[in-house]
Amino acid sequence: MAAKKGGGLKQNLVWIMMIGALGLLAYFTLLKDSNKSPTTQVGTKGEVAAVSTPKSASGTGAGGSSESASAKNLGASFNLSPKNGGSLGGSYLLKNISMSKGSAYESANIFLKSISGTSNFPKYGASISNSTITIILSDTKNFDLDAGGPSYAGENPLIVNGSIIKNISWAQNGENSLRININLKKQASFDDVVLNNPPTLEIRVAI
């Protein structure tokens, strides 16, 4: 009887050791998989975050030229596709026009003044044909009724002679609409940025 009990204990110990070994193997397998998982998730998130979302699809435009190297470096939002934004319903005056420079682009800046108390930027559309970017501003005029004269009486066209922008001209395009032309030295990709206080449309042109 004692011999049988001793054999049974040995057999039980063997089973316990086998089960323990299998448990350890399963534990280390799960630990290895869990260590891989965060790396995969970080890599996926990093790839998604690195992809910029263009405002509109890239294109070659009417002139058929491709994007410049600087435009590609600036991001997909610099392209030859039309841009638009803003909203209808306000009333604005043209206050100033200027040109400024960034690291790889030049900007044509259109400054407005709201006379209706609205804080939104007026509806606009910008498109390029050959080497001219044309902007149509709704609900905007260059005549101040209270002052009885132009709200902006600067040079027309405004000669800036930049690396890419030659001049900026404007004209009334109907009673409550302005047309602004940004004349370039060559066709180039561009982007649009709306700023507040004062309401400003910045057209950035890749150099």
Backbone as a chain_set.jsonl record, in Angstrom:
{"seq": "MAAKKGGGLKQNLVWIMMIGALGLLAYFTLLKDSNKSPTTQVGTKGEVAAVSTPKSASGTGAGGSSESASAKNLGASFNLSPKNGGSLGGSYLLKNISMSKGSAYESANIFLKSISGTSNFPKYGASISNSTITIILSDTKNFDLDAGGPSYAGENPLIVNGSIIKNISWAQNGENSLRININLKKQASFDDVVLNNPPTLEIRVAI", "coords": {"N": [[0.818, -1.2, 0.0], [1.953, 1.193, 0.804], [3.829, 1.474, -1.167], [2.237, 1.874, -3.395], [1.071, 4.282, -2.729], [3.321, 5.93, -2.714], [4.046, 5.81, -5.429], [1.835, 6.996, -6.534], [2.028, 9.596, -5.555], [4.344, 10.463, -6.836], [3.494, 10.391, -9.467], [1.483, 12.308, -9.399], [3.038, 14.549, -8.791], [4.527, 14.744, -11.148], [2.502, 15.398, -12.976], [1.69, 17.849, -11.9], [4.023, 19.366, -12.274], [4.164, 19.354, -15.069], [1.829, 20.725, -15.744], [2.407, 23.163, -14.531], [4.633, 23.935, -16.052], [3.458, 24.244, -18.574], [1.745, 26.343, -17.962], [3.594, 28.41, -17.369], [4.781, 28.663, -19.903], [2.601, 29.57, -21.419], [2.184, 31.998, -20.111], [4.573, 33.469, -20.642], [4.342, 33.625, -23.416], [2.033, 35.216, -23.75], [3.0, 37.516, -22.495], [5.02, 38.294, -24.253], [3.518, 38.886, -26.577], [1.996, 41.012, -25.608], [3.946, 42.931, -25.246], [4.601, 43.514, -27.853], [2.322, 44.757, -28.861], [1.834, 47.581, -28.013], [3.862, 48.886, -29.523], [3.101, 48.443, -32.159], [0.656, 49.858, -32.181], [1.494, 52.495, -31.664], [3.053, 52.963, -33.918], [1.102, 52.854, -35.939], [-0.582, 55.004, -35.211], [1.241, 57.082, -35.482], [1.737, 57.093, -38.246], [-0.761, 57.819, -39.259], [-1.067, 60.364, -38.127], [0.932, 61.697, -39.432], [0.076, 62.189, -41.97], [-1.067, 64.784, -43.847], [-4.127, 66.626, -44.229], [-5.43, 67.684, -47.155], [-6.919, 70.819, -48.234], [-8.178, 70.844, -50.633], [-8.201, 68.84, -53.623], [-5.087, 68.004, -55.217], [-3.778, 69.459, -58.258], [-2.987, 70.217, -61.732], [-3.868, 72.486, -62.947], [-4.857, 75.269, -65.146], [-2.632, 76.111, -66.566], [-0.997, 73.923, -66.698], [1.386, 73.42, -65.348], [3.5, 71.835, -62.889], [3.525, 71.332, -59.272], [5.763, 73.302, -57.318], [8.971, 72.562, -55.778], [9.146, 73.734, -53.256], [6.439, 74.058, -52.637], [5.615, 71.413, -52.338], [7.053, 70.769, -50.071], [5.779, 72.423, -48.275], [3.267, 71.307, -47.939], [0.216, 69.447, -48.675], [-1.902, 71.194, -48.965], [-1.07, 73.33, -50.442], [-1.649, 73.921, -53.647], [-2.961, 73.868, -57.029], [-5.643, 74.008, -57.138], [-9.017, 75.402, -56.908], [-9.894, 77.56, -54.148], [-12.033, 78.145, -51.336], [-14.261, 79.706, -48.952], [-15.546, 81.15, -45.864], [-18.641, 82.993, -45.137], [-21.966, 83.977, -46.068], [-23.916, 86.997, -45.485], [-23.009, 89.189, -44.011], [-21.597, 92.544, -43.866], [-19.009, 94.303, -45.341], [-16.034, 96.334, -45.528], [-13.32, 97.109, -47.702], [-10.176, 97.505, -46.342], [-7.341, 97.453, -46.41], [-4.478, 96.409, -48.337], [-1.748, 94.249, -48.676], [1.622, 92.883, -48.97], [3.406, 90.108, -47.689], [6.141, 88.072, -46.396], [6.903, 84.591, -46.044], [8.655, 81.624, -44.922], [8.907, 79.942, -47.167], [7.188, 81.012, -48.958], [5.202, 83.704, -50.387], [2.845, 86.141, -49.296], [-0.284, 87.494, -50.192], [-2.167, 89.859, -48.642], [-5.399, 90.572, -47.598], [-7.164, 92.95, -46.023], [-10.065, 93.509, -44.12], [-12.963, 95.352, -42.924], [-15.577, 94.912, -40.707], [-18.836, 96.133, -40.987], [-21.246, 95.494, -40.098], [-21.31, 94.251, -37.747], [-20.888, 91.539, -37.687], [-18.866, 88.644, -37.034], [-17.789, 86.746, -38.643], [-15.802, 85.779, -41.528], [-16.34, 87.127, -44.804], [-17.98, 85.361, -47.524], [-15.881, 83.802, -49.914], [-14.045, 83.125, -52.933], [-11.257, 81.665, -54.533], [-9.21, 81.339, -57.33], [-6.877, 80.07, -59.774], [-5.556, 81.11, -62.895], [-3.488, 80.603, -65.52], [-1.009, 82.795, -64.745], [-2.291, 84.266, -62.788], [-3.992, 84.809, -59.797], [-7.297, 84.934, -58.937], [-9.575, 86.489, -56.808], [-12.795, 86.477, -55.486], [-14.741, 88.404, -53.467], [-17.547, 88.281, -51.506], [-20.283, 90.354, -50.293], [-18.811, 92.678, -49.843], [-17.31, 95.875, -50.231], [-15.615, 98.731, -51.687], [-16.215, 101.285, -50.753], [-16.973, 103.718, -48.515], [-19.832, 104.687, -47.075], [-20.382, 106.399, -44.929], [-18.077, 107.96, -44.76], [-18.079, 108.957, -47.269], [-16.445, 108.206, -49.416], [-13.764, 106.2, -50.909], [-13.047, 103.246, -49.051], [-10.553, 102.189, -49.01], [-7.844, 103.651, -50.453], [-5.439, 103.105, -51.711], [-2.536, 102.435, -53.838], [-3.33, 101.227, -57.095], [-2.727, 99.105, -59.597], [-1.174, 97.585, -56.68], [2.163, 97.637, -56.543], [4.435, 95.188, -55.804], [6.553, 93.552, -56.444], [7.778, 91.015, -55.668], [9.424, 87.845, -54.974], [7.759, 86.007, -56.208], [5.214, 87.202, -56.388], [4.01, 89.797, -58.381], [2.248, 92.084, -58.506], [-0.753, 93.462, -56.95], [-4.079, 93.881, -57.658], [-7.345, 95.478, -57.646], [-10.938, 95.659, -57.987], [-14.309, 96.915, -58.082], [-16.833, 94.524, -58.116], [-19.605, 94.412, -59.047], [-22.338, 95.601, -56.931], [-21.981, 94.764, -54.236], [-19.618, 93.264, -54.105], [-16.212, 92.342, -54.45], [-13.467, 92.103, -56.704], [-10.32, 90.749, -56.693], [-7.117, 90.658, -57.999], [-4.221, 88.743, -57.988], [-1.257, 89.058, -59.335], [1.181, 87.062, -60.712], [4.684, 86.141, -61.166], [5.043, 83.761, -62.374], [3.118, 80.753, -62.865], [2.01, 79.265, -59.842], [1.675, 77.112, -56.976], [-0.792, 77.523, -54.373], [-2.211, 78.577, -51.185], [-4.908, 79.157, -48.845], [-5.64, 81.227, -46.071], [-7.553, 82.208, -43.327], [-7.747, 84.915, -41.137], [-8.417, 86.554, -37.983], [-9.489, 89.692, -36.494], [-7.91, 92.279, -37.438], [-10.551, 91.072, -39.705], [-9.092, 89.029, -42.082], [-7.92, 87.895, -45.211], [-5.511, 85.72, -46.202], [-3.56, 84.934, -48.849], [-1.374, 82.55, -49.621], [1.45, 82.069, -51.548], [3.444, 79.704, -53.075], [6.954, 79.87, -53.292]], "CA": [[0.0, 0.0, 0.0], [2.853, 2.35, 0.866], [4.472, 1.631, -2.482], [1.264, 2.464, -4.323], [0.899, 5.694, -2.395], [4.511, 6.649, -3.187], [3.97, 5.953, -6.894], [0.787, 7.984, -6.857], [2.537, 10.939, -5.283], [5.28, 10.803, -7.912], [2.7, 10.662, -10.687], [0.823, 13.604, -9.199], [4.059, 15.594, -8.91], [4.842, 14.888, -12.574], [1.393, 16.145, -13.602], [1.733, 19.234, -11.409], [5.152, 20.022, -12.943], [3.804, 19.567, -16.483], [0.826, 21.805, -15.803], [3.117, 24.397, -14.213], [5.46, 24.317, -17.202], [2.559, 24.764, -19.616], [1.276, 27.66, -17.508], [4.69, 29.368, -17.573], [4.925, 28.878, -21.339], [1.487, 30.435, -21.842], [2.413, 33.324, -19.529], [5.623, 34.167, -21.395], [3.807, 33.899, -24.759], [1.153, 36.384, -23.627], [3.832, 38.685, -22.184], [5.707, 38.686, -25.489], [2.526, 39.518, -27.459], [1.598, 42.314, -25.055], [5.046, 43.873, -25.494], [4.565, 43.912, -29.276], [1.104, 45.496, -29.169], [1.956, 49.039, -27.977], [4.717, 49.356, -30.611], [2.281, 48.456, -33.367], [-0.32, 50.94, -32.082], [2.194, 53.781, -31.816], [3.431, 53.106, -35.322], [-0.1, 53.162, -36.728], [-1.005, 56.374, -34.913], [2.223, 58.004, -36.049], [1.55, 57.178, -39.691], [-1.984, 58.581, -39.512], [-0.837, 61.764, -37.767], [1.895, 62.313, -40.355], [-0.582, 62.485, -43.246], [-1.827, 66.029, -43.779], [-5.391, 66.609, -44.954], [-5.487, 68.858, -48.035], [-8.202, 71.493, -48.32], [-8.766, 70.404, -51.893], [-7.312, 67.896, -54.298], [-4.021, 68.598, -56.015], [-4.021, 69.444, -59.697], [-1.992, 70.968, -62.493], [-4.446, 73.772, -63.301], [-5.014, 75.616, -66.55], [-1.339, 76.274, -67.224], [-0.37, 72.63, -66.875], [2.652, 73.264, -64.648], [3.4, 71.033, -61.676], [3.841, 72.03, -58.042], [7.177, 73.528, -57.087], [9.534, 71.789, -54.667], [8.783, 74.38, -51.994], [5.036, 73.775, -52.367], [5.544, 70.05, -51.825], [7.546, 70.804, -48.703], [4.816, 73.134, -47.444], [2.126, 70.444, -47.651], [-0.729, 69.181, -49.759], [-2.863, 72.282, -49.131], [-0.551, 74.193, -51.5], [-1.906, 73.29, -54.933], [-3.531, 74.775, -58.036], [-7.104, 73.874, -57.109], [-9.728, 76.559, -56.334], [-10.097, 77.61, -52.7], [-13.205, 78.933, -50.962], [-14.58, 79.688, -47.528], [-16.347, 82.267, -45.399], [-20.1, 82.825, -45.121], [-22.757, 85.129, -46.498], [-24.801, 87.597, -44.498], [-22.452, 90.367, -43.356], [-21.285, 93.691, -44.712], [-17.599, 94.573, -45.079], [-15.314, 97.307, -46.34], [-11.905, 96.858, -47.938], [-9.405, 98.456, -45.541], [-5.932, 97.527, -46.776], [-3.901, 95.289, -49.076], [-0.294, 94.272, -48.517], [2.329, 91.632, -49.244], [4.372, 89.719, -46.668], [6.926, 86.902, -46.792], [7.136, 83.489, -45.127], [9.918, 80.922, -45.163], [8.94, 79.381, -48.522], [6.052, 81.549, -49.7], [4.826, 85.107, -50.222], [1.418, 86.264, -49.027], [-1.086, 88.68, -50.476], [-3.044, 90.003, -47.474], [-6.552, 91.437, -47.835], [-7.721, 93.319, -44.729], [-11.424, 94.023, -44.212], [-13.598, 95.88, -41.715], [-17.0, 94.584, -40.647], [-19.684, 97.278, -40.63], [-22.543, 94.948, -39.714], [-21.173, 93.617, -36.441], [-20.646, 90.104, -37.801], [-17.476, 88.288, -36.774], [-17.327, 85.792, -39.654], [-15.216, 86.33, -42.743], [-17.33, 86.985, -45.885], [-17.791, 84.267, -48.473], [-14.882, 84.123, -50.939], [-13.529, 82.063, -53.786], [-9.973, 82.017, -55.143], [-8.807, 80.373, -58.356], [-5.723, 80.521, -60.557], [-5.565, 80.89, -64.337], [-2.148, 80.989, -65.961], [-0.206, 83.318, -63.639], [-3.095, 85.212, -62.013], [-4.955, 84.293, -58.819], [-8.437, 85.843, -58.841], [-10.383, 86.303, -55.602], [-14.087, 87.171, -55.457], [-15.211, 88.595, -52.093], [-18.959, 88.664, -51.411], [-20.686, 91.268, -49.204], [-17.674, 93.574, -49.594], [-17.164, 96.972, -51.191], [-14.537, 99.667, -51.42], [-16.768, 102.632, -50.646], [-17.505, 103.964, -47.18], [-20.928, 105.649, -47.179], [-20.269, 107.4, -43.866], [-16.987, 108.885, -45.103], [-18.357, 109.496, -48.599], [-15.328, 107.954, -50.318], [-13.23, 104.835, -50.862], [-12.562, 102.784, -47.747], [-9.116, 102.02, -49.223], [-7.479, 104.439, -51.626], [-4.032, 102.879, -52.003], [-2.165, 102.22, -55.24], [-4.057, 100.176, -57.797], [-2.315, 97.975, -58.762], [-0.117, 97.735, -55.701], [3.375, 96.985, -57.063], [5.237, 94.646, -54.701], [7.754, 93.005, -57.079], [8.397, 90.014, -54.824], [10.042, 86.715, -55.673], [6.726, 85.359, -57.03], [4.091, 88.13, -56.602], [4.375, 91.06, -59.037], [1.387, 93.161, -58.037], [-2.094, 93.104, -56.491], [-5.034, 94.891, -58.119], [-8.716, 95.22, -57.198], [-12.009, 96.41, -58.653], [-15.653, 96.564, -57.632], [-17.388, 93.457, -58.967], [-21.009, 94.508, -58.651], [-22.551, 96.533, -55.829], [-21.483, 94.253, -52.963], [-18.625, 92.223, -54.356], [-14.92, 92.824, -54.921], [-12.575, 91.181, -57.404], [-8.913, 91.058, -56.433], [-6.195, 89.854, -58.799], [-2.828, 88.63, -57.557], [-0.514, 88.765, -60.554], [2.424, 86.367, -60.364], [5.725, 86.073, -62.19], [4.807, 82.471, -63.03], [2.094, 79.994, -62.165], [2.538, 78.643, -58.63], [0.694, 76.57, -56.043], [-1.143, 78.496, -53.341], [-3.066, 78.15, -50.085], [-5.677, 80.256, -48.286], [-5.716, 81.245, -44.615], [-8.404, 83.284, -42.813], [-7.344, 85.398, -39.825], [-9.386, 87.453, -37.359], [-9.06, 90.877, -35.737], [-9.122, 92.435, -38.25], [-10.778, 89.957, -40.639], [-8.05, 89.067, -43.11], [-7.692, 86.737, -46.064], [-4.117, 85.631, -46.596], [-3.293, 83.994, -49.923], [0.04, 82.211, -49.597], [1.894, 81.561, -52.851], [4.732, 79.026, -52.929], [8.061, 80.456, -54.061]], "C": [[0.859, 1.26, 0.0], [3.515, 2.597, -0.466], [3.53, 2.287, -3.456], [1.084, 3.95, -4.049], [2.083, 6.52, -2.893], [4.498, 6.853, -4.679], [2.943, 6.978, -7.293], [1.252, 9.391, -6.627], [3.482, 11.407, -6.383], [4.538, 11.18, -9.185], [2.015, 12.022, -10.583], [1.808, 14.762, -9.348], [4.441, 15.848, -10.361], [3.768, 15.707, -13.275], [1.415, 17.623, -13.18], [2.849, 20.011, -12.105], [4.846, 20.308, -14.407], [2.813, 20.717, -16.628], [1.483, 23.154, -15.509], [3.955, 24.886, -15.37], [4.621, 24.885, -18.322], [2.048, 26.156, -19.247], [2.331, 28.736, -17.708], [4.886, 29.697, -19.047], [3.845, 29.814, -21.865], [1.684, 31.855, -21.34], [3.439, 34.126, -20.329], [5.177, 34.485, -22.819], [2.923, 35.137, -24.747], [1.958, 37.646, -23.346], [4.545, 39.213, -23.421], [4.758, 39.406, -26.432], [2.133, 40.901, -26.952], [2.687, 43.349, -25.245], [5.066, 44.346, -26.934], [3.431, 44.887, -29.539], [1.263, 47.007, -29.103], [2.796, 49.592, -29.104], [3.928, 49.457, -31.901], [1.291, 49.614, -33.335], [0.336, 52.299, -32.276], [2.578, 54.019, -33.263], [2.248, 53.477, -36.18], [-0.546, 54.589, -36.49], [-0.047, 57.381, -35.524], [2.051, 58.171, -37.537], [0.32, 58.009, -40.02], [-1.755, 60.058, -39.241], [0.07, 62.465, -38.766], [1.267, 62.706, -41.68], [-1.405, 63.746, -43.09], [-3.083, 65.914, -44.623], [-5.476, 67.843, -45.833], [-6.856, 69.49, -48.017], [-8.929, 71.118, -49.601], [-7.746, 69.566, -52.623], [-6.258, 68.628, -55.111], [-4.354, 68.522, -57.497], [-2.961, 70.241, -60.408], [-2.54, 72.285, -63.008], [-4.42, 74.041, -64.788], [-3.681, 75.685, -67.28], [-0.582, 74.982, -67.41], [0.947, 72.453, -66.161], [2.442, 72.473, -63.364], [3.767, 71.869, -60.467], [5.352, 72.188, -57.903], [7.654, 72.686, -55.906], [9.152, 72.403, -53.334], [7.337, 74.115, -51.638], [4.868, 72.378, -51.802], [6.024, 69.999, -50.381], [6.546, 71.464, -47.767], [3.608, 72.266, -47.11], [1.153, 70.392, -48.799], [-1.726, 70.312, -49.968], [-2.368, 73.334, -50.119], [-0.721, 73.454, -52.82], [-2.526, 74.312, -55.875], [-5.054, 74.703, -58.076], [-7.756, 75.123, -56.528], [-9.875, 76.422, -54.828], [-11.36, 78.431, -52.422], [-13.463, 78.794, -49.47], [-15.438, 80.873, -47.171], [-17.835, 81.979, -45.455], [-20.789, 84.124, -45.518], [-23.488, 85.75, -45.305], [-24.257, 88.823, -43.79], [-22.294, 91.521, -44.316], [-19.887, 94.185, -44.328], [-17.061, 95.649, -46.017], [-13.878, 96.83, -46.521], [-11.102, 97.927, -47.193], [-7.949, 98.577, -45.979], [-5.553, 96.28, -47.571], [-2.393, 95.377, -48.921], [0.287, 92.927, -48.929], [3.307, 91.374, -48.102], [5.07, 88.442, -47.11], [7.003, 85.882, -45.674], [8.43, 82.796, -45.492], [10.028, 80.378, -46.583], [7.775, 79.883, -49.37], [5.963, 83.056, -49.504], [3.325, 85.181, -50.078], [0.872, 87.584, -49.534], [-2.141, 88.756, -49.377], [-4.157, 91.003, -47.775], [-7.229, 91.689, -46.498], [-9.093, 93.951, -44.919], [-11.86, 94.615, -42.876], [-15.076, 95.534, -41.76], [-17.784, 95.827, -40.24], [-21.077, 96.812, -40.236], [-22.489, 94.239, -38.362], [-20.943, 92.119, -36.496], [-19.162, 89.807, -37.634], [-16.924, 87.293, -37.791], [-16.65, 86.515, -40.811], [-16.222, 86.145, -43.874], [-16.984, 85.825, -46.817], [-16.814, 84.708, -49.566], [-14.56, 82.884, -51.756], [-12.246, 82.543, -54.429], [-9.584, 80.934, -56.133], [-7.65, 80.963, -59.159], [-5.918, 80.181, -62.026], [-4.266, 81.466, -64.884], [-1.349, 81.512, -64.767], [-0.96, 84.368, -62.828], [-4.041, 84.465, -61.081], [-6.051, 85.333, -58.673], [-9.274, 85.481, -57.621], [-11.666, 87.111, -55.755], [-14.547, 87.196, -54.005], [-16.661, 89.052, -52.111], [-19.176, 89.639, -50.252], [-19.59, 92.272, -48.852], [-17.625, 94.672, -50.648], [-16.034, 97.89, -50.759], [-15.083, 101.096, -51.436], [-17.443, 102.77, -49.291], [-18.572, 105.053, -47.268], [-20.808, 106.752, -46.13], [-19.196, 108.434, -44.182], [-17.2, 109.527, -46.467], [-17.213, 109.304, -49.572], [-14.822, 106.531, -50.186], [-12.783, 104.471, -49.443], [-11.069, 102.488, -47.801], [-8.74, 102.69, -50.523], [-6.0, 104.292, -51.95], [-3.783, 102.684, -53.49], [-2.981, 101.064, -55.836], [-3.557, 100.116, -59.252], [-1.233, 98.363, -57.754], [1.087, 96.931, -56.186], [4.218, 96.498, -55.875], [6.547, 94.044, -55.199], [8.504, 92.032, -56.154], [9.063, 88.926, -55.64], [9.049, 86.027, -56.6], [5.562, 86.304, -57.329], [4.593, 89.426, -57.225], [3.573, 92.224, -58.481], [0.024, 92.611, -57.64], [-3.031, 94.228, -56.923], [-6.438, 94.516, -57.655], [-9.695, 96.097, -57.954], [-13.332, 95.984, -58.055], [-16.242, 95.585, -58.625], [-18.887, 93.357, -58.707], [-21.117, 95.362, -57.401], [-21.906, 96.067, -54.524], [-20.494, 93.114, -53.146], [-17.351, 92.861, -54.893], [-14.191, 91.718, -55.656], [-11.144, 91.646, -57.179], [-8.048, 90.109, -57.245], [-4.795, 89.913, -58.2], [-2.039, 88.173, -58.776], [0.881, 88.245, -60.203], [3.437, 86.431, -61.504], [5.67, 84.758, -62.963], [3.706, 81.761, -62.266], [2.707, 79.264, -60.973], [1.394, 78.124, -57.773], [0.423, 77.577, -54.932], [-2.071, 77.872, -52.305], [-3.807, 79.376, -49.564], [-5.774, 80.099, -46.775], [-6.573, 82.44, -44.204], [-7.967, 83.622, -41.394], [-8.402, 86.358, -39.293], [-8.689, 88.658, -36.747], [-7.813, 91.567, -36.313], [-9.334, 91.236, -39.17], [-9.856, 90.081, -41.85], [-8.025, 87.781, -43.893], [-6.237, 86.787, -46.52], [-3.981, 84.545, -47.667], [-1.793, 83.77, -49.975], [0.44, 81.536, -50.909], [3.286, 80.97, -52.677], [5.784, 79.659, -53.833], [8.786, 79.338, -54.805]], "O": [[0.565, 2.243, -0.68], [3.743, 3.738, -0.867], [3.93, 3.14, -4.247], [0.962, 4.765, -4.963], [1.921, 7.625, -3.411], [4.88, 7.915, -5.171], [3.127, 7.733, -8.248], [0.923, 10.293, -7.397], [3.447, 12.561, -6.812], [4.888, 12.133, -9.881], [1.971, 12.787, -11.547], [1.494, 15.799, -9.932], [4.654, 16.989, -10.772], [4.073, 16.598, -14.068], [1.189, 18.52, -13.993], [2.663, 21.168, -12.482], [5.213, 21.359, -14.933], [2.941, 21.563, -17.512], [1.168, 24.16, -16.145], [4.002, 26.082, -15.656], [4.995, 25.874, -18.952], [1.93, 27.034, -20.102], [2.022, 29.84, -18.158], [5.124, 30.849, -19.41], [4.118, 30.725, -22.645], [1.387, 32.813, -22.053], [3.219, 35.292, -20.655], [5.584, 35.504, -23.377], [3.038, 36.003, -25.615], [1.657, 38.714, -23.878], [4.661, 40.423, -23.615], [5.127, 40.419, -27.028], [1.957, 41.837, -27.731], [2.388, 44.534, -25.393], [5.503, 45.463, -27.212], [3.579, 45.774, -30.379], [0.867, 47.687, -30.05], [2.489, 50.671, -29.612], [4.059, 50.427, -32.647], [1.099, 50.287, -34.348], [-0.204, 53.158, -32.973], [2.45, 55.13, -33.778], [2.366, 54.328, -37.062], [-0.856, 55.313, -37.436], [-0.474, 58.419, -36.029], [2.201, 59.279, -38.053], [0.345, 58.813, -40.951], [-2.187, 60.912, -40.015], [-0.007, 63.682, -38.932], [1.856, 63.475, -42.439], [-2.341, 63.783, -42.292], [-3.104, 65.189, -45.617], [-5.584, 68.953, -45.313], [-7.856, 68.802, -47.81], [-10.159, 71.082, -49.638], [-6.563, 69.578, -52.284], [-6.494, 69.72, -55.626], [-5.104, 67.651, -57.939], [-2.121, 70.875, -59.768], [-1.769, 73.129, -63.465], [-4.026, 73.193, -65.59], [-3.597, 75.36, -68.464], [0.371, 74.928, -68.187], [1.592, 71.42, -66.341], [1.339, 72.444, -62.817], [4.264, 72.987, -60.608], [6.121, 71.32, -58.317], [6.849, 72.164, -55.135], [8.864, 71.681, -52.379], [7.018, 73.96, -50.46], [4.07, 72.171, -50.887], [5.465, 69.27, -49.561], [6.47, 71.106, -46.591], [2.978, 72.482, -46.074], [1.234, 71.162, -49.756], [-2.341, 70.396, -51.031], [-3.159, 74.151, -50.59], [-0.02, 72.477, -53.084], [-2.605, 75.495, -55.544], [-5.679, 75.284, -58.963], [-7.132, 75.835, -55.741], [-9.969, 75.315, -54.297], [-11.706, 79.318, -53.202], [-12.952, 77.885, -48.815], [-15.997, 81.532, -48.047], [-18.25, 80.867, -45.778], [-20.257, 85.217, -45.326], [-23.656, 85.119, -44.262], [-24.99, 89.45, -43.025], [-22.794, 91.484, -45.44], [-19.609, 94.451, -43.159], [-17.554, 95.845, -47.128], [-13.292, 96.227, -45.622], [-11.325, 99.121, -47.392], [-7.376, 99.665, -45.931], [-6.212, 95.243, -47.489], [-1.821, 96.462, -49.024], [-0.438, 91.969, -49.198], [3.956, 92.296, -47.608], [4.655, 87.8, -48.075], [7.148, 86.237, -44.504], [9.217, 83.317, -46.283], [11.121, 80.352, -47.15], [7.415, 79.266, -50.372], [6.562, 83.615, -48.586], [2.603, 84.379, -50.669], [1.468, 88.644, -49.339], [-2.922, 87.821, -49.201], [-3.89, 92.142, -48.161], [-7.799, 90.776, -45.9], [-9.27, 94.822, -45.771], [-11.22, 94.411, -41.844], [-15.755, 95.83, -42.743], [-17.437, 96.495, -39.266], [-21.984, 97.626, -40.059], [-23.49, 93.698, -37.892], [-20.815, 91.483, -35.45], [-18.308, 90.6, -38.031], [-15.723, 87.023, -37.803], [-16.887, 87.7, -41.048], [-16.9, 85.119, -43.92], [-15.839, 85.377, -46.88], [-16.897, 85.824, -50.079], [-14.776, 81.752, -51.323], [-12.149, 83.703, -54.83], [-9.623, 79.747, -55.81], [-7.467, 82.179, -59.219], [-6.387, 79.093, -62.362], [-3.981, 82.655, -64.733], [-1.039, 80.741, -63.859], [-0.345, 85.261, -62.244], [-4.797, 83.597, -61.516], [-5.779, 86.483, -58.328], [-9.637, 84.321, -57.423], [-11.627, 88.289, -56.112], [-14.724, 86.148, -53.383], [-16.971, 90.102, -52.673], [-18.35, 89.733, -49.345], [-19.459, 92.67, -47.694], [-17.873, 94.418, -51.827], [-15.561, 97.834, -49.624], [-14.5, 101.994, -52.045], [-18.37, 102.028, -48.966], [-18.25, 106.216, -47.51], [-21.102, 107.913, -46.414], [-19.366, 109.624, -43.916], [-16.567, 110.534, -46.784], [-17.012, 110.13, -50.462], [-15.388, 105.737, -49.434], [-12.211, 105.296, -48.73], [-10.388, 102.526, -46.776], [-9.261, 102.338, -51.581], [-5.37, 105.243, -52.414], [-4.707, 102.759, -54.3], [-3.274, 100.073, -55.168], [-3.915, 100.975, -60.059], [-0.488, 99.324, -57.946], [1.044, 95.702, -56.236], [4.657, 97.296, -55.047], [7.538, 94.024, -54.47], [9.695, 92.198, -55.892], [9.246, 89.066, -56.849], [9.432, 85.519, -57.655], [4.976, 86.226, -58.409], [5.483, 90.081, -56.681], [4.136, 93.226, -58.039], [-0.317, 91.467, -57.941], [-2.804, 95.392, -56.593], [-6.69, 93.362, -57.308], [-9.33, 97.142, -58.493], [-13.482, 94.857, -57.582], [-16.161, 95.791, -59.836], [-19.375, 92.343, -58.208], [-20.101, 95.803, -56.862], [-21.346, 96.877, -53.786], [-20.536, 92.12, -52.422], [-17.4, 93.8, -55.688], [-14.278, 90.547, -55.287], [-10.805, 92.799, -57.444], [-8.227, 88.893, -57.183], [-4.258, 90.99, -57.941], [-2.151, 87.021, -59.195], [1.649, 88.898, -59.496], [3.094, 86.734, -62.647], [6.192, 84.661, -64.074], [3.395, 82.135, -61.135], [3.8, 78.706, -61.081], [0.277, 78.638, -57.837], [1.287, 78.383, -54.587], [-2.637, 76.798, -52.512], [-3.387, 80.506, -49.809], [-5.964, 78.997, -46.261], [-6.35, 83.556, -44.674], [-7.83, 82.736, -40.55], [-9.19, 86.91, -40.061], [-7.48, 88.653, -36.515], [-6.74, 91.448, -35.72], [-8.404, 90.462, -39.397], [-9.844, 91.098, -42.544], [-8.099, 86.695, -43.318], [-5.792, 87.756, -47.135], [-4.258, 83.374, -47.408], [-1.03, 84.671, -50.326], [-0.169, 80.548, -51.32], [4.198, 81.641, -52.193], [5.522, 79.944, -55.002], [9.755, 79.598, -55.519]]}, "num_chains": 1, "name": "protein.A"}
